[in-house]
Amino acid sequence: GAGVSQSPSNKVTEKGKDVELRCDPISGHTALYWYRQSLGQGLEFLIYFQGNSAPDKSGLPSDRFSAERTGGSVSTLTIQRTQQEDSAVYLCASSIGRVAFFGQGTRLTVV
Amino acid sequence: RKEVEQDPGPFNVPEGATVAFNCTYSNSASQSFFWYRQDCRKEPKLLMSVYSSGNEDGRFTAQLNRASQYISLLIRDSKLSDSATYLCVVNRGGGGNKLTFGTGTQLKVEL
């Protein structure tokens, strides 16, 4: 596709369940970012992938969060044993140079 | 200290006013600078790059002060449609080329 695609667009899950969020970056983009944004708050950096380098995981809030990027393309963010405070919009962005393009996000609600 | 810091606002200004936002960055080796705009419940999008000599795009002027490590965004003749959150973005350069986003400054333009 022409832009960054994220799925699902909305996800409601029960507390304690695991969820997987998917990001399809723009073809050829070597860098991929995951951010989290709670209602009315700024972007919270989670993780950054750049080519074949080890990812920068410094923003992951706990060991319940993990992400992988297979074949340098699609990325999956996994949240295990979800908690209510995990409710937020999860945004993915990709870039090939110095400009990032964002997907429309996945709105996660933990009930 | 955060890598990129912004006043969260909100800045409430009347239509037609001139408003300016500053953003400070901590890494003196940072190489590229940008302003992104995020509308309510939407993903961030690139507004403009910031060049060393300063640059203008219509009613928007961006400036960089390397000595003091800050960038600024000036909006002249504010429109209601300028209401949004403005994100400062810094590329630290080097091998990683990672973009670091500020948490944003909220602007509300009122009648």
mmCIF file of C-alpha atoms in Angstrom:
data_model
loop_
_atom_site.group_PDB
_atom_site.id
_atom_site.type_symbol
_atom_site.label_atom_id
_atom_site.label_comp_id
_atom_site.label_asym_id
_atom_site.label_seq_id
_atom_site.Cartn_x
_atom_site.Cartn_y
_atom_site.Cartn_z
ATOM 1 C CA GLY A 1 0.000 0.000 0.000
ATOM 2 C CA ALA A 2 0.899 3.627 -0.241
ATOM 3 C CA GLY A 3 1.049 4.345 3.473
ATOM 4 C CA VAL A 4 1.712 2.725 6.831
ATOM 5 C CA SER A 5 -1.040 0.258 7.620
ATOM 6 C CA GLN A 6 -1.964 -0.836 11.125
ATOM 7 C CA SER A 7 -4.374 -3.524 12.209
ATOM 8 C CA PRO A 8 -6.707 -3.853 13.879
ATOM 9 C CA SER A 9 -7.885 -0.245 13.987
ATOM 10 C CA ASN A 10 -9.723 -0.943 17.240
ATOM 11 C CA LYS A 11 -9.247 -3.700 19.784
ATOM 12 C CA VAL A 12 -11.203 -4.349 22.952
ATOM 13 C CA THR A 13 -9.755 -7.003 25.207
ATOM 14 C CA GLU A 14 -10.282 -8.326 28.680
ATOM 15 C CA LYS A 15 -7.775 -7.635 31.381
ATOM 16 C CA GLY A 16 -5.196 -10.413 31.516
ATOM 17 C CA LYS A 17 -5.463 -11.406 27.865
ATOM 18 C CA ASP A 18 -2.616 -11.111 25.370
ATOM 19 C CA VAL A 19 -2.936 -8.902 22.299
ATOM 20 C CA GLU A 20 -0.980 -8.539 19.072
ATOM 21 C CA LEU A 21 -0.887 -5.340 17.079
ATOM 22 C CA ARG A 22 0.361 -5.324 13.525
ATOM 23 C CA CYS A 23 2.165 -2.712 11.476
ATOM 24 C CA ASP A 24 2.844 -2.844 7.738
ATOM 25 C CA PRO A 25 5.385 -0.112 6.963
ATOM 26 C CA ILE A 26 5.840 1.644 3.663
ATOM 27 C CA SER A 27 7.706 -0.653 1.305
ATOM 28 C CA GLY A 28 11.446 -0.071 1.428
ATOM 29 C CA HIS A 29 11.427 1.877 4.662
ATOM 30 C CA THR A 30 14.264 0.632 6.842
ATOM 31 C CA ALA A 31 13.238 2.255 10.106
ATOM 32 C CA LEU A 32 10.144 1.410 12.087
ATOM 33 C CA TYR A 33 8.883 2.953 15.336
ATOM 34 C CA TRP A 34 6.194 2.076 17.832
ATOM 35 C CA TYR A 35 4.672 4.768 20.036
ATOM 36 C CA ARG A 36 1.879 4.818 22.565
ATOM 37 C CA GLN A 37 -0.451 7.746 23.146
ATOM 38 C CA SER A 38 -2.882 7.893 26.020
ATOM 39 C CA LEU A 39 -5.894 10.186 25.779
ATOM 40 C CA GLY A 40 -4.824 13.811 25.839
ATOM 41 C CA GLN A 41 -1.161 12.907 26.286
ATOM 42 C CA GLY A 42 1.935 13.125 24.108
ATOM 43 C CA LEU A 43 3.685 10.370 22.198
ATOM 44 C CA GLU A 44 5.460 7.826 24.365
ATOM 45 C CA PHE A 45 8.313 6.074 22.554
ATOM 46 C CA LEU A 46 8.256 2.289 22.833
ATOM 47 C CA ILE A 47 10.708 0.700 20.389
ATOM 48 C CA TYR A 48 12.732 1.485 17.259
ATOM 49 C CA PHE A 49 13.940 -0.873 14.534
ATOM 50 C CA GLN A 50 16.582 0.179 12.025
ATOM 51 C CA GLY A 51 17.534 -2.285 9.324
ATOM 52 C CA ASN A 52 19.360 -5.290 10.703
ATOM 53 C CA SER A 53 20.595 -3.506 13.820
ATOM 54 C CA ALA A 54 19.534 -4.539 17.281
ATOM 55 C CA PRO A 55 16.306 -2.716 18.135
ATOM 56 C CA ASP A 56 16.234 0.150 20.613
ATOM 57 C CA LYS A 57 13.865 -1.213 23.254
ATOM 58 C CA SER A 58 14.524 1.502 25.793
ATOM 59 C CA GLY A 59 10.921 2.725 25.787
ATOM 60 C CA LEU A 60 9.148 -0.546 26.523
ATOM 61 C CA PRO A 61 7.376 0.042 29.853
ATOM 62 C CA SER A 62 7.579 -3.511 31.190
ATOM 63 C CA ASP A 63 8.521 -7.034 30.212
ATOM 64 C CA ARG A 64 4.901 -7.629 29.238
ATOM 65 C CA PHE A 65 5.659 -5.645 26.083
ATOM 66 C CA SER A 66 7.652 -7.059 23.191
ATOM 67 C CA ALA A 67 7.972 -6.398 19.499
ATOM 68 C CA GLU A 68 9.506 -8.045 16.527
ATOM 69 C CA ARG A 69 10.067 -7.156 12.946
ATOM 70 C CA THR A 70 10.250 -10.041 10.542
ATOM 71 C CA GLY A 71 12.261 -9.792 7.354
ATOM 72 C CA GLY A 72 12.794 -6.096 7.863
ATOM 73 C CA SER A 73 9.184 -5.385 7.015
ATOM 74 C CA VAL A 74 6.057 -6.180 9.037
ATOM 75 C CA SER A 75 6.217 -5.609 12.773
ATOM 76 C CA THR A 76 4.128 -7.026 15.578
ATOM 77 C CA LEU A 77 3.795 -5.461 19.014
ATOM 78 C CA THR A 78 2.690 -7.973 21.635
ATOM 79 C CA ILE A 79 1.295 -7.068 25.031
ATOM 80 C CA GLN A 80 0.953 -9.954 27.450
ATOM 81 C CA ARG A 81 -1.453 -10.056 30.384
ATOM 82 C CA THR A 82 -2.971 -6.713 29.465
ATOM 83 C CA GLN A 83 -3.789 -4.215 32.190
ATOM 84 C CA GLN A 84 -6.251 -1.335 32.133
ATOM 85 C CA GLU A 85 -3.388 1.163 32.048
ATOM 86 C CA ASP A 86 -2.355 -0.325 28.692
ATOM 87 C CA SER A 87 -5.424 1.294 27.134
ATOM 88 C CA ALA A 88 -4.160 3.806 24.585
ATOM 89 C CA VAL A 89 -3.646 4.386 20.880
ATOM 90 C CA TYR A 90 -0.623 2.515 19.592
ATOM 91 C CA LEU A 91 0.993 4.282 16.647
ATOM 92 C CA CYS A 92 3.487 2.835 14.215
ATOM 93 C CA ALA A 93 5.703 4.935 11.966
ATOM 94 C CA SER A 94 8.228 4.093 9.281
ATOM 95 C CA SER A 95 10.956 6.077 7.558
ATOM 96 C CA ILE A 96 13.776 5.625 5.120
ATOM 97 C CA GLY A 97 15.538 8.864 5.846
ATOM 98 C CA ARG A 98 14.733 11.681 8.155
ATOM 99 C CA VAL A 99 10.986 11.925 7.767
ATOM 100 C CA ALA A 100 8.587 9.526 9.454
ATOM 101 C CA PHE A 101 5.170 8.524 8.211
ATOM 102 C CA PHE A 102 2.608 7.305 10.707
ATOM 103 C CA GLY A 103 -0.160 4.792 10.485
ATOM 104 C CA GLN A 104 -3.586 5.657 11.812
ATOM 105 C CA GLY A 105 -3.007 3.665 14.953
ATOM 106 C CA THR A 106 -4.675 0.884 16.872
ATOM 107 C CA ARG A 107 -6.989 1.991 19.652
ATOM 108 C CA LEU A 108 -6.622 -0.569 22.438
ATOM 109 C CA THR A 109 -9.186 -0.712 25.210
ATOM 110 C CA VAL A 110 -8.651 -3.083 28.120
ATOM 111 C CA VAL A 111 -11.816 -3.782 30.086
ATOM 112 C CA ARG B 1 16.540 15.491 31.170
ATOM 113 C CA LYS B 2 14.401 14.598 28.155
ATOM 114 C CA GLU B 3 16.074 14.641 24.741
ATOM 115 C CA VAL B 4 13.388 16.940 23.373
ATOM 116 C CA GLU B 5 11.314 19.240 25.554
ATOM 117 C CA GLN B 6 8.274 21.316 24.746
ATOM 118 C CA ASP B 7 5.813 23.393 26.726
ATOM 119 C CA PRO B 8 2.601 21.313 26.547
ATOM 120 C CA GLY B 9 0.368 24.404 26.544
ATOM 121 C CA PRO B 10 -2.406 24.822 25.701
ATOM 122 C CA PHE B 11 -1.809 28.094 23.951
ATOM 123 C CA ASN B 12 -5.188 29.775 23.475
ATOM 124 C CA VAL B 13 -5.001 32.587 20.923
ATOM 125 C CA PRO B 14 -7.573 34.642 19.004
ATOM 126 C CA GLU B 15 -7.919 34.234 15.284
ATOM 127 C CA GLY B 16 -5.417 36.428 13.462
ATOM 128 C CA ALA B 17 -2.858 36.398 16.264
ATOM 129 C CA THR B 18 0.790 35.489 15.919
ATOM 130 C CA VAL B 19 1.976 32.654 18.131
ATOM 131 C CA ALA B 20 5.373 31.069 18.644
ATOM 132 C CA PHE B 21 6.479 27.782 20.168
ATOM 133 C CA ASN B 22 9.946 26.801 21.250
ATOM 134 C CA CYS B 23 11.467 23.384 21.650
ATOM 135 C CA THR B 24 14.792 22.555 23.285
ATOM 136 C CA TYR B 25 16.963 19.533 22.585
ATOM 137 C CA SER B 26 19.714 18.087 24.721
ATOM 138 C CA ASN B 27 22.026 16.402 22.216
ATOM 139 C CA SER B 28 24.331 18.968 20.652
ATOM 140 C CA ALA B 29 25.193 16.481 17.894
ATOM 141 C CA SER B 30 21.599 16.464 16.613
ATOM 142 C CA GLN B 31 21.548 17.019 12.893
ATOM 143 C CA SER B 32 18.026 17.386 11.544
ATOM 144 C CA PHE B 33 14.963 19.071 12.918
ATOM 145 C CA PHE B 34 11.296 19.021 12.042
ATOM 146 C CA TRP B 35 7.870 20.178 13.114
ATOM 147 C CA TYR B 36 4.978 17.746 12.896
ATOM 148 C CA ARG B 37 1.318 18.516 13.362
ATOM 149 C CA GLN B 38 -1.192 16.220 15.044
ATOM 150 C CA ASP B 39 -4.904 16.897 14.797
ATOM 151 C CA CYS B 40 -7.248 15.554 17.446
ATOM 152 C CA ARG B 41 -7.596 11.758 17.185
ATOM 153 C CA LYS B 42 -5.372 11.673 14.095
ATOM 154 C CA GLU B 43 -1.818 10.559 13.450
ATOM 155 C CA PRO B 44 1.077 13.068 13.359
ATOM 156 C CA LYS B 45 2.067 14.406 9.951
ATOM 157 C CA LEU B 46 5.106 16.351 8.814
ATOM 158 C CA LEU B 47 4.497 20.097 8.808
ATOM 159 C CA MET B 48 7.929 21.342 7.817
ATOM 160 C CA SER B 49 11.632 20.730 8.119
ATOM 161 C CA VAL B 50 13.797 23.246 9.954
ATOM 162 C CA TYR B 51 16.887 24.497 8.180
ATOM 163 C CA SER B 52 19.914 26.168 9.724
ATOM 164 C CA SER B 53 19.211 29.464 8.018
ATOM 165 C CA GLY B 54 15.539 29.379 8.961
ATOM 166 C CA ASN B 55 12.746 28.751 6.522
ATOM 167 C CA GLU B 56 9.262 29.883 5.777
ATOM 168 C CA ASP B 57 6.214 28.162 4.359
ATOM 169 C CA GLY B 58 3.333 30.550 3.965
ATOM 170 C CA ARG B 59 2.270 31.710 7.424
ATOM 171 C CA PHE B 60 4.712 29.328 9.125
ATOM 172 C CA THR B 61 8.333 30.166 9.939
ATOM 173 C CA ALA B 62 10.776 27.732 11.493
ATOM 174 C CA GLN B 63 14.118 28.661 13.006
ATOM 175 C CA LEU B 64 17.037 26.815 14.512
ATOM 176 C CA ASN B 65 19.416 28.117 17.148
ATOM 177 C CA ARG B 66 22.249 25.616 17.473
ATOM 178 C CA ALA B 67 24.148 27.608 20.075
ATOM 179 C CA SER B 68 21.205 27.523 22.465
ATOM 180 C CA GLN B 69 19.910 24.194 21.201
ATOM 181 C CA TYR B 70 16.383 25.159 20.431
ATOM 182 C CA ILE B 71 14.073 25.358 17.459
ATOM 183 C CA SER B 72 11.046 27.530 17.064
ATOM 184 C CA LEU B 73 7.843 27.647 15.070
ATOM 185 C CA LEU B 74 6.083 30.932 14.393
ATOM 186 C CA ILE B 75 2.541 31.017 13.057
ATOM 187 C CA ARG B 76 1.265 34.320 11.713
ATOM 188 C CA ASP B 77 -2.376 35.275 11.170
ATOM 189 C CA SER B 78 -3.631 32.197 13.025
ATOM 190 C CA LYS B 79 -6.640 30.390 11.595
ATOM 191 C CA LEU B 80 -9.163 28.233 13.402
ATOM 192 C CA SER B 81 -7.840 25.342 11.332
ATOM 193 C CA ASP B 82 -4.391 25.769 12.885
ATOM 194 C CA SER B 83 -5.761 24.321 16.128
ATOM 195 C CA ALA B 84 -3.733 21.167 16.697
ATOM 196 C CA THR B 85 -0.781 19.795 18.622
ATOM 197 C CA TYR B 86 2.626 20.703 17.234
ATOM 198 C CA LEU B 87 5.399 18.177 17.754
ATOM 199 C CA CYS B 88 9.078 19.010 17.686
ATOM 200 C CA VAL B 89 11.231 16.249 16.185
ATOM 201 C CA VAL B 90 14.983 15.842 16.296
ATOM 202 C CA ASN B 91 17.209 13.444 14.397
ATOM 203 C CA ARG B 92 20.342 12.720 16.364
ATOM 204 C CA GLY B 93 22.153 11.497 13.283
ATOM 205 C CA GLY B 94 24.940 8.991 13.436
ATOM 206 C CA GLY B 95 24.470 5.374 12.426
ATOM 207 C CA GLY B 96 21.089 5.004 14.039
ATOM 208 C CA ASN B 97 19.350 7.966 12.421
ATOM 209 C CA LYS B 98 16.641 7.758 15.075
ATOM 210 C CA LEU B 99 13.949 10.449 15.235
ATOM 211 C CA THR B 100 13.020 11.646 18.704
ATOM 212 C CA PHE B 101 9.625 13.268 19.174
ATOM 213 C CA GLY B 102 8.703 15.847 21.753
ATOM 214 C CA THR B 103 5.383 15.405 23.519
ATOM 215 C CA GLY B 104 3.879 18.362 21.705
ATOM 216 C CA THR B 105 2.464 21.828 22.268
ATOM 217 C CA GLN B 106 -1.282 22.244 21.997
ATOM 218 C CA LEU B 107 -2.622 25.274 20.128
ATOM 219 C CA LYS B 108 -6.238 26.393 20.271
ATOM 220 C CA VAL B 109 -7.244 29.229 17.976
ATOM 221 C CA GLU B 110 -10.501 30.875 19.011
ATOM 222 C CA LEU B 111 -12.944 33.289 17.423
#
